[in-house]
Coordinates of C-alpha atoms in Angstrom, one line a residue:
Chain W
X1 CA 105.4 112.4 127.8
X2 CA 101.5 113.0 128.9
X3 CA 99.1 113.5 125.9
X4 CA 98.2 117.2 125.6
X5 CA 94.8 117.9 127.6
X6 CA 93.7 120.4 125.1
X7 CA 92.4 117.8 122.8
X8 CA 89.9 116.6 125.7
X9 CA 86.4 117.2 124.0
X10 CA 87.5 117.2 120.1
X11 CA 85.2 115.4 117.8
X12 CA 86.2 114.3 114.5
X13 CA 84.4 114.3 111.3
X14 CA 81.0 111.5 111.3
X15 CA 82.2 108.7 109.7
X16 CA 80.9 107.4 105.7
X17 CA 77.7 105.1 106.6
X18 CA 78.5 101.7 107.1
X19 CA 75.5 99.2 106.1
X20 CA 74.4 96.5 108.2
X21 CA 73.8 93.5 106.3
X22 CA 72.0 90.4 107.3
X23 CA 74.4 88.2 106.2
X24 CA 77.2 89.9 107.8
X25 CA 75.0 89.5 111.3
X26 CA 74.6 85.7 110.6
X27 CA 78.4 85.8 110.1
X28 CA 78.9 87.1 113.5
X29 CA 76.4 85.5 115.3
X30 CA 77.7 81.9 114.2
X31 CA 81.0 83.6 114.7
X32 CA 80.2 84.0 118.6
X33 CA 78.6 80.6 118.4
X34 CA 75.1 82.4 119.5
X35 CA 72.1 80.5 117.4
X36 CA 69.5 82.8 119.1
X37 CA 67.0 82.9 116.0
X38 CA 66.7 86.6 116.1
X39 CA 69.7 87.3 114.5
X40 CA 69.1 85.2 111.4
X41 CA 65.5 84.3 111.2
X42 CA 63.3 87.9 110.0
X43 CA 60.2 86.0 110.6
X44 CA 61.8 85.4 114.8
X45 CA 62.8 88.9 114.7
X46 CA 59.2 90.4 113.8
X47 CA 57.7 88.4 116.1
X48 CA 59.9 90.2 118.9
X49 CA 58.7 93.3 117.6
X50 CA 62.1 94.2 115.1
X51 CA 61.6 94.8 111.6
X52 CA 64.4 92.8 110.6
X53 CA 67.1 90.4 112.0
X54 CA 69.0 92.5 114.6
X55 CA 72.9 92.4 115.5
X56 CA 74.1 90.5 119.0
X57 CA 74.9 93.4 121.3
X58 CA 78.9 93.5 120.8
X59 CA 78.6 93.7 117.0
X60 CA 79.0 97.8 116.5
X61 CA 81.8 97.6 118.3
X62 CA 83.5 96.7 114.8
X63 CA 81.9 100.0 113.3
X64 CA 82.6 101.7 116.3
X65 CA 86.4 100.8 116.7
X66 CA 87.3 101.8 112.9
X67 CA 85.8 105.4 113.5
X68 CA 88.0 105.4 117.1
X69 CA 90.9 104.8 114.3
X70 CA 90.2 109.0 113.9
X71 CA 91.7 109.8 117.2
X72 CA 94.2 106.9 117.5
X73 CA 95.9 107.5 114.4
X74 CA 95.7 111.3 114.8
X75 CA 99.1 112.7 114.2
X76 CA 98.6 116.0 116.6
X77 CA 97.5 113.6 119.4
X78 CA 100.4 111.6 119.2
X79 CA 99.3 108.3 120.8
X80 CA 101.7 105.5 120.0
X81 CA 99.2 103.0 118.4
X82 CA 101.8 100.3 119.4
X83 CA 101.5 100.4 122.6
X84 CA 97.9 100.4 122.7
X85 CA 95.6 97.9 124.6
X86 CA 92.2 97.7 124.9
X87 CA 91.4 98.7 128.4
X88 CA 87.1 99.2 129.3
X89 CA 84.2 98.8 126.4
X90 CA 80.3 100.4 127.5
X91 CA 77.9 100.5 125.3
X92 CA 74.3 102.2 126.0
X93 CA 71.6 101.1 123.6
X94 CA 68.8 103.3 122.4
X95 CA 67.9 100.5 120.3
X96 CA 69.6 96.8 118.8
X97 CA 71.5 97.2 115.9
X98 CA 68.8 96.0 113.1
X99 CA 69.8 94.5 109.0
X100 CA 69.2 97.6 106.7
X101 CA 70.7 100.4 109.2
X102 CA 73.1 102.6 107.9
X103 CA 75.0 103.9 110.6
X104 CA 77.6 106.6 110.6
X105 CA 79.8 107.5 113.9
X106 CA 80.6 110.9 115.6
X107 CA 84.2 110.0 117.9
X108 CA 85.2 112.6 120.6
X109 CA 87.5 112.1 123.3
X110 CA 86.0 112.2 126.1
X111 CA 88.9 112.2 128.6
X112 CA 92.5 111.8 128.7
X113 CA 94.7 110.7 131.6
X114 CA 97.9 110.0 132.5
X115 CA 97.8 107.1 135.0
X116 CA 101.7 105.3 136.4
X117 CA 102.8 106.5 133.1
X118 CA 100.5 105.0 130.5
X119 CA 98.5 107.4 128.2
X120 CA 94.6 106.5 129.1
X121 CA 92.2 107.7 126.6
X122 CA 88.6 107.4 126.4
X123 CA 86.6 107.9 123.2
X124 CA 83.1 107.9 123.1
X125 CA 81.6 106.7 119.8
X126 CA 77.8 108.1 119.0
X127 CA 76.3 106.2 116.2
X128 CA 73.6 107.2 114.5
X129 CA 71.1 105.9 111.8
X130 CA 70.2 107.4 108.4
X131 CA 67.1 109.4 109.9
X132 CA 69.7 111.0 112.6
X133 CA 68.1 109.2 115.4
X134 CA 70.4 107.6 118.5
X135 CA 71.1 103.9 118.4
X136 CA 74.2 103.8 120.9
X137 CA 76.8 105.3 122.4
X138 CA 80.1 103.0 122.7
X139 CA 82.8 104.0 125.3
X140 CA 86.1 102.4 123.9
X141 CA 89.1 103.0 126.6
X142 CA 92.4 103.0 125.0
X143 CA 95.8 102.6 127.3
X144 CA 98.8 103.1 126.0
X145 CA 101.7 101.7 128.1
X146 CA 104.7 103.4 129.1
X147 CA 107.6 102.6 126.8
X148 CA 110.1 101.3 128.8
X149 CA 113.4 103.2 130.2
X150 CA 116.5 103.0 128.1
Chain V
X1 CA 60.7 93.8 122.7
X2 CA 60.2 90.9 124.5
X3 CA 61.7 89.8 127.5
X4 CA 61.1 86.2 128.4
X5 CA 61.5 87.1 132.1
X6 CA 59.1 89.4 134.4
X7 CA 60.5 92.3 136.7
X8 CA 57.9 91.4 138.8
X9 CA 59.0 87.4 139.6
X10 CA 63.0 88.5 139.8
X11 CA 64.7 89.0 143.0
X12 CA 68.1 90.9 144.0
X13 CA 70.5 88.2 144.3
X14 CA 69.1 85.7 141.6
X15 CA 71.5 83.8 139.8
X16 CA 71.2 83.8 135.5
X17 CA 71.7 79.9 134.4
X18 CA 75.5 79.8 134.0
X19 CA 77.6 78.5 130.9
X20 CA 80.6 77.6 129.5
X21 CA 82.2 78.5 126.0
X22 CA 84.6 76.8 124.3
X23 CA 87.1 79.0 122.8
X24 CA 89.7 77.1 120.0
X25 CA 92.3 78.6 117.6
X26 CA 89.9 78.0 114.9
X27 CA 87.2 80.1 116.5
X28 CA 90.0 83.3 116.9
X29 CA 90.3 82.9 113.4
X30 CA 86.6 82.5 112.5
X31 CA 86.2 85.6 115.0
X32 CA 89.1 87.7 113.2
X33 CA 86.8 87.4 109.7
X34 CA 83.7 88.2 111.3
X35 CA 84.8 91.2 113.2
X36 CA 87.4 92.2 111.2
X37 CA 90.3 92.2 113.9
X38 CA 93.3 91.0 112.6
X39 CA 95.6 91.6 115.2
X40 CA 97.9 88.5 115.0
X41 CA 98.0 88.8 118.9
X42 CA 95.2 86.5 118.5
X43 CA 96.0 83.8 115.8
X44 CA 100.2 83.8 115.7
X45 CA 102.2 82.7 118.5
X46 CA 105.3 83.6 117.0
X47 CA 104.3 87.2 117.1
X48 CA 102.3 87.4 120.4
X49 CA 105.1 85.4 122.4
X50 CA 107.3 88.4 121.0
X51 CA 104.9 91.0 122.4
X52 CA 105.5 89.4 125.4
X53 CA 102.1 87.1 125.9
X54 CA 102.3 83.4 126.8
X55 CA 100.5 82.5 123.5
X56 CA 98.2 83.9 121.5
X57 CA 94.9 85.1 123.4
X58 CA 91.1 85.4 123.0
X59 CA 90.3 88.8 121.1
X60 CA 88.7 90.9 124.3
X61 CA 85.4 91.5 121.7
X62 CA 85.3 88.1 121.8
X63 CA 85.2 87.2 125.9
X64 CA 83.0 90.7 126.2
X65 CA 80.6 88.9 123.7
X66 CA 80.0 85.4 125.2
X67 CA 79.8 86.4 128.4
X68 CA 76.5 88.9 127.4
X69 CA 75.1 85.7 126.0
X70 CA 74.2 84.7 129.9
X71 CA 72.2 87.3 129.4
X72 CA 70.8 87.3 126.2
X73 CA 69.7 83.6 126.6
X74 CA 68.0 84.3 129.5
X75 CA 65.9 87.3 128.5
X76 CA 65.1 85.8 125.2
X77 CA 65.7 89.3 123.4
X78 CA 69.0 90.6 122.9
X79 CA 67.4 94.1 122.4
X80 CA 66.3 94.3 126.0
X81 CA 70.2 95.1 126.8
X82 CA 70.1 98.4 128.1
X83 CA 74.1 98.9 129.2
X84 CA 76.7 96.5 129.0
X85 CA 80.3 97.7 130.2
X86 CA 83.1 95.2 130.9
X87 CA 86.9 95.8 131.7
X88 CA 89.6 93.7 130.2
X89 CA 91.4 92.1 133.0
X90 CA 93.3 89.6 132.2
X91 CA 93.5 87.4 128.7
X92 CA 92.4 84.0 127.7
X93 CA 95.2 82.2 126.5
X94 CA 94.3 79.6 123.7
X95 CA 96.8 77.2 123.4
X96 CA 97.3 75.2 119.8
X97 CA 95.3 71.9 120.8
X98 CA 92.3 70.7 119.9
X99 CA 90.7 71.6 123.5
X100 CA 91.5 74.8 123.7
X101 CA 90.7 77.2 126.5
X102 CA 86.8 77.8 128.2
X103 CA 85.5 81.2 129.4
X104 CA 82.8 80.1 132.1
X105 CA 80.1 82.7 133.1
X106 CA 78.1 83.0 135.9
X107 CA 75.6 85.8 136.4
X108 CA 73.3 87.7 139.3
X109 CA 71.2 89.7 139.8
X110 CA 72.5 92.8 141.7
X111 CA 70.2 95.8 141.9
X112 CA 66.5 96.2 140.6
X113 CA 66.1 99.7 138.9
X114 CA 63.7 102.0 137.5
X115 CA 61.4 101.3 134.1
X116 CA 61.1 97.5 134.2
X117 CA 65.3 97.3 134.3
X118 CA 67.6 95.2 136.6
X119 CA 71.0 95.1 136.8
X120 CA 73.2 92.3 136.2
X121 CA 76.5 91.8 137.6
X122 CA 78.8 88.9 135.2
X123 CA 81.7 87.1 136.0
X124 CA 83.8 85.3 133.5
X125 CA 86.5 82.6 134.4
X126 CA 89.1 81.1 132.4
X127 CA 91.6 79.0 133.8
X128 CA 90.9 80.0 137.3
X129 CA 91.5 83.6 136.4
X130 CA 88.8 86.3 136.5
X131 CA 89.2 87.7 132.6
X132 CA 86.6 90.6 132.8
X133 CA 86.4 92.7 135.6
X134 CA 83.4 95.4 136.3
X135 CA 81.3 93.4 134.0
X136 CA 77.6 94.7 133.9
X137 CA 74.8 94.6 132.1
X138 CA 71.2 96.8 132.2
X139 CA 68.7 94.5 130.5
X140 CA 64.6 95.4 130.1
X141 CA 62.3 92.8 131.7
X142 CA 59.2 92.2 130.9

């Protein structure tokens, strides 16, 4: 049964903050194999112009998806979480992800369609740093396939 | 920030420096920890072959990220990314040897744009198969 279009443009509640630390970077850059010295070196980080070590570009998406958990596990929504795959990921920077932030995230969904039978959901994740100012905006599209017949 | 690269010396159609990234069981695993995505799609076979895969596969976090790093590297600054949107195509499989699968990225050039930006168009391979589809990036040159 399609998802009920009504809940197009409902925002949940801004997530607690979620601190960035520099070690949990380091863990993720050597986690993505990336050794680019701006995500573990402060001194390599100032001398690009960031005040501290800052987070490879993907790495919000772990803050981001957690907050997304809002609209999938909504109970009036109704998407079957089972049958969920991840289906597009944007992100639009204002700035990189820097050690020391602490971010919270606004989730709205943004659309819902109903394409061949799979539930297609998009959510749109603002986060947001302790002085309120933009750091970036993730799109997360969710699909959730059709159960099959029988 | 600091692009290594000037918007001034780059041409539509230039090609980024392509590479290739090795991707092991032991690396889904080390991923998993650092992301915090558990899904045991990506480090049980029992449970993925269930689920209908052909084995466990790649987290899509995981591909998305590596294939950015034909970007990063070139720029020098990972804070000159603009926009980066992929779509999850198709999945690296990662068999339980000790070579694993590779995710090989290429990258171009497709549109210069306003403030300084270009866009760059990705494409990431594994096992002949395209795994990311509509993969972009909007990266800040110097």
């Amino acid at each position: 049964m399609a998802l009920d279009q009504s809940f197009v443009g409902r925002s949940y509640p801004p997530t607690d903050p979620y601190e960035v630390g520099r070690e949990k970077i380091r863990e993720f850059a050597e986690a993505v194999g990336d050794p680019n010295p701006v995500y573990t070196d402060p001194e390599a980080a100032k001398a690009l112009g960031y005040a501290d070590v800052i987070a490879p570009p993907t790495f919000v998406f772990a803050i981001t998806f957690k907050a997304a958990g809002q609209v999938v596990q909504d109970p009036q929504l109704g998407l079957d979480y089972s049958r969920v795959v991840h289906g597009d990921q944007k992100f639009a920077y204002t700035r990189p992800v820097r050690a020391g932030d602490r971010l919270t995230v606004t989730s709205t969904i943004e659309s819902i369609k109903s394409l061949a039978g799979n539930d297609v959901v998009d959510v749109r994740g603002e986060v947001h740093d302790e002085a309120g100012e933009h750091v970036v905006t993730a799109i997360t599209k969710l699909v959730a396939r059709a159960a099959e017949e029988g | 920030m600091t692009a290594k690269i000037a918007y001034d010396d780059i041409e539509v159609g230039a090609e980024l420096p392509a590479q290739t990234f090795p991707v092991t069981r032991a690396t889904l695993v080390q991923y998993a920890g650092a992301s915090g995505d558990f899904n045991p799609i990506h480090w049980n076979e029992k449970f993925a072959k269930e689920v209908g895969l052909p084995d466990v596969i790649a987290h899509g976090m995981f591909t998305m990220a590596e294939a950015i790093r034909v970007v990063t590297d070139w720029t020098g600054d990972p804070g000159a990314v603009v926009e980066y949107g992929v779509r999850f195509t198709k999945p690296v499989v990662v068999p339980n040897d000790d070579q694993g699968a590779t995710i090989e990225v290429t990258g171009k050039v497709a549109a210069k744009l306003d403030d300084n930006t270009v866009r760059v168009d990705l494409t990431a391979m594994s096992e002949g198969k395209k795994v990311l589809g509509m993969s972009r990036a909007v990266v800040r040159l110097a």
